[in-house]
Amino acid sequence: MAEHLASQPKESLQTWLQSIGAFLVYAATWGLLSVYGTYQSYYETTLLPGSSSNAISWVGTISVILLIMGGVLTGPIYDRGYVRELLLTGSIVTIFGIMMTSLATKYWHILLAQGLCVGFGAGILSNPAITLINASFSGNRTLALGLATSGTSIAGIVYPIILSRLMPTVGFAWSTRILGFITLGELIIALAIMLPYTKRAERKTDEATSFSEIFLDKTAFKDPAFLALSVAFFFMWIGYWAVSFFIPTFGEYKVKANAIRSSDFLVISNAVSLGGRLLAVVTSNKFGVPETVPWFALASGALLLGWIGIESIPSFEAWIVLSSLFMSPLAVLCPSMLAHVSPSKDVIGRRMGIAFGFTSVGVLVGTPVASALINLQHASFWRMQVFIGTCMLCGSGCLMYVQREVAKRATKRTL
């Protein structure tokens, strides 16, 4: 790993511009999908009252799975130099999906447009953007990742406000179209920044021809630290995404907030997460990424279990502040951890794809199970809270093992 970092190009204005471009891509992908809780609440009460909460949650689940699983496909394609094609294709598919969502009137319309199309487009976009950061930065990697992933928080503040304020006045269709035009503007600027740099990427035409050689790094499955990190991703993202999906629903059914106030809970969460991302940069620069991330996961697990005791709006808002502050660093530090368990930059894309594959399975399992454990009729959420809290604690345990393995490798390199 030391040799890999030493071989990295020195950070320049161009590499920092890539981080700004990735910020806009994250706003248009992770940021867009992170506000699905607002859509879920609207679908349950207005557009799709005949559909169950569990069925509606599958739309968001599928979109997030495809967003994360995109790394499995795009990681190897990125490693072979086709970055421009990925960014352009993902942008087109994402915008098309948002606009088609604005025309939806039935459940299957929403499933195809928002679940499949937006999720697939976002998956093609996000992995190349964040992999560029991992490959372009060394000493300032965490800071660059913090800047890039904060696009999720900014969009998570702006998008729910747009939706909750516009839906009562201009309706679902035009609110979604306006969101689509904002996303289009973000992606146009991002592509204008990133494409001039990525077009110079050298395309690899090596001897790899089989599926396993192109799409998988076989050495990853013999690396215990990488496998433990992937398992940690599986457990942690069960809890991470369930929170953003069900905050508005908990607000409406458990603490009896109105629809706009419940949507504002997401705004609070995303606003506080900006501070959490800064906290991630500060603490990881002082103590190191592998030494920091397990403790954020441990604190997150404890807070998720503490959610069980929330009964009022003020206590819920306080809990949102604390949980967002300690959970948001995971979005910054976890991608950075992949560089610490990758032997060279040539396999980061493929390893990120494998790790994101584990993550997507966690989302696939976690969100529907969490939804099934909720009883809206009796406003009972404790089963879901125990489930996601326990999963987060399991993830923190895996990260502690990874931290020890990374430390052992660092010690061997110094001998």
Coordinates of C-alpha atoms in Angstrom, one line a residue:
M1 CA 0.0 0.0 0.0
A2 CA 2.9 2.4 0.7
E3 CA 4.2 1.8 -2.8
H4 CA 0.8 2.5 -4.2
L5 CA 0.4 5.8 -2.4
A6 CA 3.9 6.9 -3.4
S7 CA 3.2 6.3 -7.0
Q8 CA 0.1 8.5 -7.0
P9 CA 0.3 11.8 -8.9
K10 CA 0.7 14.9 -6.8
E11 CA -2.6 16.6 -6.1
S12 CA -3.2 19.6 -8.5
L13 CA -5.9 22.0 -9.4
Q14 CA -7.1 19.4 -11.9
T15 CA -7.4 16.6 -9.3
W16 CA -9.3 18.9 -7.0
L17 CA -11.7 19.8 -9.8
Q18 CA -12.4 16.1 -10.1
S19 CA -13.5 16.2 -6.5
I20 CA -15.9 19.1 -7.2
G21 CA -17.3 17.1 -10.2
A22 CA -17.7 14.1 -8.0
F23 CA -19.6 16.3 -5.5
L24 CA -22.1 17.2 -8.2
V25 CA -22.4 13.5 -9.3
Y26 CA -23.1 12.5 -5.7
A27 CA -25.7 15.2 -5.4
A28 CA -27.4 13.8 -8.5
T29 CA -27.2 10.2 -7.4
W30 CA -26.8 9.4 -3.7
G31 CA -28.4 12.7 -2.8
L32 CA -31.4 12.1 -5.1
L33 CA -32.0 8.6 -3.7
S34 CA -31.4 9.6 -0.1
V35 CA -34.7 11.6 -0.2
Y36 CA -36.8 8.6 -1.1
G37 CA -38.3 8.8 2.3
T38 CA -40.2 11.9 1.2
Y39 CA -41.5 10.0 -1.8
Q40 CA -42.3 7.0 0.2
S41 CA -44.5 9.1 2.6
Y42 CA -46.2 10.7 -0.4
Y43 CA -46.9 7.4 -2.1
E44 CA -48.3 5.8 1.1
T45 CA -50.7 8.7 1.8
T46 CA -51.6 10.1 -1.6
L47 CA -50.4 8.6 -4.9
L48 CA -50.5 4.9 -4.0
P49 CA -52.7 4.5 -0.9
G50 CA -53.7 1.0 -2.0
S51 CA -50.2 -0.3 -2.0
S52 CA -48.6 -1.6 1.2
S53 CA -45.7 0.2 2.9
N54 CA -43.5 -2.8 2.2
A55 CA -44.3 -2.8 -1.5
I56 CA -43.6 0.9 -1.8
S57 CA -40.3 0.5 0.1
W58 CA -39.2 -2.0 -2.6
V59 CA -39.0 0.9 -5.1
G60 CA -36.4 2.7 -3.0
T61 CA -34.7 -0.6 -2.2
I62 CA -34.3 -1.5 -5.8
S63 CA -32.9 1.9 -6.7
V64 CA -30.3 1.8 -4.0
I65 CA -29.3 -1.8 -4.8
L66 CA -28.8 -0.8 -8.4
L67 CA -26.9 2.3 -7.4
I68 CA -24.5 0.2 -5.3
M69 CA -24.4 -2.8 -7.6
G70 CA -23.4 -0.5 -10.4
G71 CA -19.9 -0.8 -8.9
V72 CA -19.8 -4.5 -9.8
L73 CA -20.2 -3.7 -13.5
T74 CA -18.6 -0.3 -13.7
G75 CA -15.5 -1.0 -11.6
P76 CA -13.9 -3.3 -14.1
I77 CA -15.0 -1.1 -17.0
Y78 CA -13.4 1.9 -15.2
D79 CA -10.2 -0.1 -14.7
R80 CA -10.1 -0.7 -18.5
G81 CA -10.3 3.1 -19.2
Y82 CA -13.9 3.6 -20.3
V83 CA -14.6 6.4 -17.9
R84 CA -16.2 8.9 -20.3
E85 CA -18.6 6.4 -21.6
L86 CA -19.8 5.5 -18.1
L87 CA -20.3 9.1 -17.1
L88 CA -22.2 10.0 -20.2
T89 CA -24.4 6.9 -20.2
G90 CA -25.2 7.2 -16.5
S91 CA -26.2 10.9 -16.9
I92 CA -28.6 10.2 -19.7
V93 CA -30.3 7.2 -18.0
T94 CA -30.7 9.0 -14.7
I95 CA -32.4 12.1 -16.2
F96 CA -34.6 9.9 -18.3
G97 CA -35.7 7.9 -15.3
I98 CA -36.6 11.1 -13.3
M99 CA -38.7 12.5 -16.1
M100 CA -40.5 9.2 -16.6
T101 CA -41.2 9.1 -12.8
S102 CA -43.0 12.5 -13.2
L103 CA -45.4 10.8 -15.6
A104 CA -46.1 7.8 -13.3
T105 CA -49.6 7.2 -11.9
K106 CA -49.4 3.5 -11.0
Y107 CA -47.1 1.4 -8.8
W108 CA -45.5 -0.4 -11.7
H109 CA -44.8 2.9 -13.4
I110 CA -42.9 4.1 -10.2
L111 CA -41.1 0.7 -10.0
L112 CA -39.8 0.9 -13.6
A113 CA -39.0 4.6 -13.7
Q114 CA -37.7 5.4 -10.2
G115 CA -36.7 2.0 -9.0
L116 CA -35.0 0.5 -12.1
C117 CA -34.1 3.4 -14.4
V118 CA -33.0 6.0 -11.9
G119 CA -31.2 3.3 -9.8
F120 CA -29.4 1.9 -12.8
G121 CA -28.3 5.3 -14.2
A122 CA -27.1 6.4 -10.8
G123 CA -25.2 3.2 -10.4
I124 CA -23.3 3.8 -13.7
L125 CA -22.5 7.3 -12.6
S126 CA -21.4 7.1 -8.9
N127 CA -18.7 4.5 -8.9
P128 CA -16.5 6.0 -11.6
A129 CA -16.7 9.4 -9.9
I130 CA -15.6 8.1 -6.4
T131 CA -13.0 5.8 -7.9
L132 CA -11.4 8.7 -9.6
I133 CA -11.0 10.3 -6.2
N134 CA -9.5 7.2 -4.7
A135 CA -7.0 6.8 -7.6
S136 CA -6.1 10.5 -7.9
F137 CA -5.4 11.4 -4.2
S138 CA -3.1 10.1 -1.6
G139 CA -2.4 12.3 1.4
N140 CA -5.6 14.3 1.0
R141 CA -7.8 11.4 0.0
T142 CA -10.1 11.6 3.0
L143 CA -10.6 15.4 2.6
A144 CA -11.4 14.9 -1.1
L145 CA -13.8 12.1 -0.4
G146 CA -15.4 14.3 2.3
L147 CA -15.9 17.0 -0.2
A148 CA -17.3 14.7 -2.9
T149 CA -19.7 12.8 -0.7
S150 CA -21.0 16.0 0.9
G151 CA -22.9 16.4 -2.3
T152 CA -25.3 13.8 -0.8
S153 CA -25.9 16.0 2.2
I154 CA -26.4 19.2 0.2
A155 CA -28.9 17.5 -2.1
G156 CA -30.5 15.9 0.9
I157 CA -31.2 19.4 2.3
V158 CA -32.4 21.0 -0.9
Y159 CA -34.4 18.1 -2.5
P160 CA -36.8 17.4 0.4
I161 CA -37.6 21.2 0.7
I162 CA -38.3 21.4 -3.0
L163 CA -40.6 18.3 -2.9
S164 CA -42.5 19.1 0.3
R165 CA -43.1 22.8 -0.7
L166 CA -43.9 22.3 -4.3
M167 CA -46.1 19.1 -4.2
P168 CA -49.1 20.9 -2.5
T169 CA -48.9 23.8 -5.1
V170 CA -47.8 22.4 -8.5
G171 CA -48.4 18.7 -7.8
F172 CA -46.2 15.5 -7.9
A173 CA -45.5 15.6 -11.6
W174 CA -44.1 19.1 -11.9
S175 CA -42.3 18.8 -8.6
T176 CA -40.4 15.8 -9.9
R177 CA -39.7 17.5 -13.2
I178 CA -38.2 20.5 -11.4
L179 CA -36.1 18.0 -9.5
G180 CA -35.1 16.5 -12.8
F181 CA -34.0 19.8 -14.3
I182 CA -31.9 20.6 -11.2
T183 CA -30.2 17.2 -11.5
L184 CA -29.6 17.8 -15.2
G185 CA -27.9 21.1 -14.4
E186 CA -25.7 19.4 -11.8
L187 CA -24.7 16.7 -14.2
I188 CA -23.9 19.1 -17.1
I189 CA -21.5 21.0 -14.9
A190 CA -20.0 17.8 -13.5
L191 CA -19.4 16.4 -17.0
A192 CA -17.9 19.7 -18.2
I193 CA -15.4 19.5 -15.3
M194 CA -14.6 15.8 -15.4
L195 CA -14.7 14.8 -19.1
P196 CA -11.7 16.9 -20.3
Y197 CA -9.6 15.0 -17.7
T198 CA -11.0 11.5 -18.1
K199 CA -10.7 11.5 -21.9
R200 CA -6.9 11.2 -21.4
A201 CA -7.3 7.9 -19.5
E202 CA -5.3 5.1 -21.1
R203 CA -7.5 2.2 -22.1
K204 CA -6.2 -1.2 -21.2
T205 CA -6.3 -3.9 -23.8
D206 CA -4.5 -6.6 -21.8
E207 CA -4.8 -10.3 -22.1
A208 CA -7.8 -10.5 -19.7
T209 CA -10.7 -12.0 -21.7
S210 CA -12.8 -14.1 -19.4
F211 CA -15.6 -12.8 -17.1
S212 CA -13.6 -13.5 -14.0
E213 CA -10.5 -11.9 -15.3
I214 CA -12.3 -8.7 -16.4
F215 CA -14.8 -8.2 -13.6
L216 CA -13.1 -9.8 -10.6
D217 CA -9.9 -9.4 -8.7
K218 CA -9.3 -13.0 -7.7
T219 CA -6.7 -12.0 -5.1
A220 CA -9.5 -10.2 -3.2
F221 CA -11.1 -13.5 -2.1
K222 CA -7.8 -14.5 -0.5
D223 CA -7.4 -11.3 1.4
P224 CA -9.0 -11.7 4.9
A225 CA -8.9 -7.9 5.6
F226 CA -10.8 -7.1 2.4
L227 CA -13.4 -9.9 2.9
A228 CA -14.0 -8.6 6.5
L229 CA -14.4 -5.1 5.2
S230 CA -16.9 -6.3 2.6
V231 CA -18.9 -8.2 5.3
A232 CA -18.8 -5.0 7.4
F233 CA -20.3 -3.1 4.5
F234 CA -23.1 -5.7 4.2
F235 CA -24.1 -5.3 7.9
M236 CA -23.6 -1.5 8.2
W237 CA -25.6 -0.5 5.1
I238 CA -28.6 -2.5 6.4
G239 CA -28.9 0.1 9.1
Y240 CA -27.6 3.1 7.2
W241 CA -30.3 3.2 4.5
A242 CA -33.2 2.0 6.6
V243 CA -32.8 5.2 8.7
S244 CA -33.1 7.6 5.7
F245 CA -36.1 5.6 4.4
F246 CA -38.1 5.6 7.6
I247 CA -37.4 8.9 9.3
P248 CA -40.4 10.6 7.7
T249 CA -42.7 7.6 8.3
F250 CA -41.6 7.5 12.0
G251 CA -42.2 11.2 12.2
E252 CA -45.8 10.9 11.0
Y253 CA -46.9 7.7 12.7
K254 CA -44.9 7.6 16.0
V255 CA -44.3 11.2 17.0
K256 CA -47.4 12.6 15.2
A257 CA -45.7 15.3 13.0
N258 CA -47.5 16.6 9.9
A259 CA -46.2 15.7 6.4
I260 CA -44.1 18.8 5.9
R261 CA -42.5 18.5 9.4
S262 CA -41.8 14.9 8.8
S263 CA -40.0 15.8 5.5
D264 CA -38.1 18.4 7.4
F265 CA -36.6 15.7 9.6
L266 CA -34.7 14.5 6.6
V267 CA -33.5 18.1 6.0
I268 CA -32.2 18.2 9.6
S269 CA -30.5 14.8 9.1
N270 CA -28.7 15.9 5.9
A271 CA -27.7 19.3 7.3
V272 CA -26.1 17.7 10.3
S273 CA -24.4 15.1 8.2
L274 CA -22.3 18.0 6.7
G275 CA -20.8 18.4 10.1
G276 CA -20.4 14.7 10.4
R277 CA -18.4 14.5 7.2
L278 CA -16.1 17.3 8.5
L279 CA -15.7 15.4 11.7
A280 CA -14.7 12.3 9.7
V281 CA -11.9 14.3 7.9
V282 CA -10.6 15.8 11.2
T283 CA -10.6 12.6 13.2
S284 CA -9.2 10.4 10.4
N285 CA -6.4 12.9 9.7
K286 CA -5.4 12.9 13.4
F287 CA -5.8 9.2 14.1
G288 CA -6.0 7.5 10.7
V289 CA -8.9 6.1 8.7
P290 CA -8.6 2.4 9.9
E291 CA -8.4 3.6 13.5
T292 CA -11.4 5.9 13.3
V293 CA -14.1 4.2 11.3
P294 CA -14.9 1.3 13.7
W295 CA -15.7 3.7 16.5
F296 CA -18.1 5.7 14.3
A297 CA -19.9 2.4 13.4
L298 CA -20.0 1.4 17.1
A299 CA -21.5 4.7 18.1
S300 CA -24.0 4.5 15.3
G301 CA -25.1 1.0 16.4
A302 CA -25.6 2.3 20.0
L303 CA -27.7 5.2 18.7
L304 CA -29.8 3.0 16.5
L305 CA -30.7 0.9 19.5
G306 CA -31.3 4.1 21.5
W307 CA -33.9 5.1 18.9
I308 CA -36.3 2.7 20.6
G309 CA -36.8 5.1 23.4
I310 CA -37.9 8.1 21.2
E311 CA -41.5 9.2 21.9
S312 CA -41.7 12.9 21.1
I313 CA -40.8 15.4 18.4
P314 CA -38.1 17.2 20.4
S315 CA -36.4 13.9 21.4
F316 CA -36.6 12.7 17.9
E317 CA -35.0 15.8 16.5
A318 CA -32.2 15.5 19.1
W319 CA -31.7 11.8 18.1
I320 CA -31.6 12.8 14.4
V321 CA -28.8 15.3 15.2
L322 CA -26.7 12.7 17.1
S323 CA -27.3 9.8 14.7
S324 CA -26.5 11.9 11.6
L325 CA -23.4 13.3 13.2
F326 CA -22.0 9.8 13.9
M327 CA -23.4 7.8 10.9
S328 CA -22.5 10.3 8.1
P329 CA -18.7 9.8 8.6
L330 CA -19.2 6.2 7.4
A331 CA -20.0 7.4 3.9
V332 CA -16.7 9.2 3.8
L333 CA -14.4 6.8 5.5
C334 CA -15.7 3.4 4.2
P335 CA -14.7 4.1 0.5
S336 CA -11.4 5.3 1.8
M337 CA -10.9 2.1 3.6
L338 CA -10.8 0.2 0.3
A339 CA -7.5 1.9 -0.6
H340 CA -6.0 0.6 2.6
V341 CA -6.8 -3.0 1.7
S342 CA -6.0 -2.8 -2.0
P343 CA -2.4 -3.8 -3.1
S344 CA -2.4 -1.3 -6.0
K345 CA -4.5 1.3 -7.7
D346 CA -5.0 -1.0 -10.7
V347 CA -7.5 -3.2 -8.7
I348 CA -9.3 -0.5 -6.7
G349 CA -12.2 -0.4 -9.3
R350 CA -12.7 -4.1 -9.2
R351 CA -12.4 -4.3 -5.4
M352 CA -14.8 -1.5 -5.0
G353 CA -17.2 -3.4 -7.2
I354 CA -16.9 -6.5 -5.1
A355 CA -17.3 -4.6 -1.9
F356 CA -20.3 -2.7 -3.2
G357 CA -21.8 -6.1 -4.2
F358 CA -21.8 -7.1 -0.6
T359 CA -23.3 -3.7 0.3
S360 CA -26.1 -4.1 -2.2
V361 CA -27.0 -7.5 -0.8
G362 CA -27.2 -5.8 2.6
V363 CA -29.6 -3.2 1.3
L364 CA -31.6 -5.9 -0.5
V365 CA -32.0 -7.9 2.7
G366 CA -32.2 -5.0 5.2
T367 CA -34.7 -2.5 3.9
P368 CA -37.6 -4.9 3.1
V369 CA -37.0 -6.8 6.4
A370 CA -36.9 -3.6 8.3
S371 CA -40.1 -2.5 6.6
A372 CA -41.8 -5.8 7.4
L373 CA -40.9 -5.4 11.1
I374 CA -42.8 -2.1 11.3
N375 CA -46.4 -2.1 12.4
L376 CA -47.9 1.2 11.2
Q377 CA -51.3 0.4 12.5
H378 CA -49.9 0.4 16.1
A379 CA -47.1 2.8 15.3
S380 CA -44.6 0.1 16.5
F381 CA -41.1 0.4 15.2
W382 CA -39.0 -1.3 17.9
R383 CA -38.4 -4.5 16.0
M384 CA -37.0 -2.6 13.1
Q385 CA -34.8 -0.6 15.4
V386 CA -33.4 -3.6 17.2
F387 CA -32.7 -5.3 13.8
I388 CA -30.8 -2.4 12.2
G389 CA -28.9 -1.5 15.4
T390 CA -27.7 -5.1 15.9
C391 CA -26.5 -5.2 12.3
M392 CA -24.6 -1.9 12.7
L393 CA -22.8 -3.3 15.8
C394 CA -21.9 -6.5 13.8
G395 CA -20.4 -4.2 11.1
S396 CA -18.3 -2.3 13.7
G397 CA -16.9 -5.7 15.0
C398 CA -15.8 -6.6 11.5
L399 CA -14.1 -3.1 11.1
M400 CA -12.2 -3.6 14.3
Y401 CA -10.7 -6.8 12.8
V402 CA -9.8 -4.9 9.6
Q403 CA -8.1 -2.2 11.6
R404 CA -5.9 -4.8 13.3
E405 CA -5.0 -6.4 10.0
V406 CA -4.1 -3.1 8.4
A407 CA -1.9 -2.3 11.4
K408 CA -0.1 -5.6 11.1
R409 CA 0.6 -5.0 7.4
A410 CA 1.9 -1.5 8.2
T411 CA 4.2 -3.0 10.9
K412 CA 5.6 -5.6 8.4
R413 CA 6.4 -2.9 5.8
T414 CA 8.4 -0.9 8.4
L415 CA 10.5 -3.9 9.3

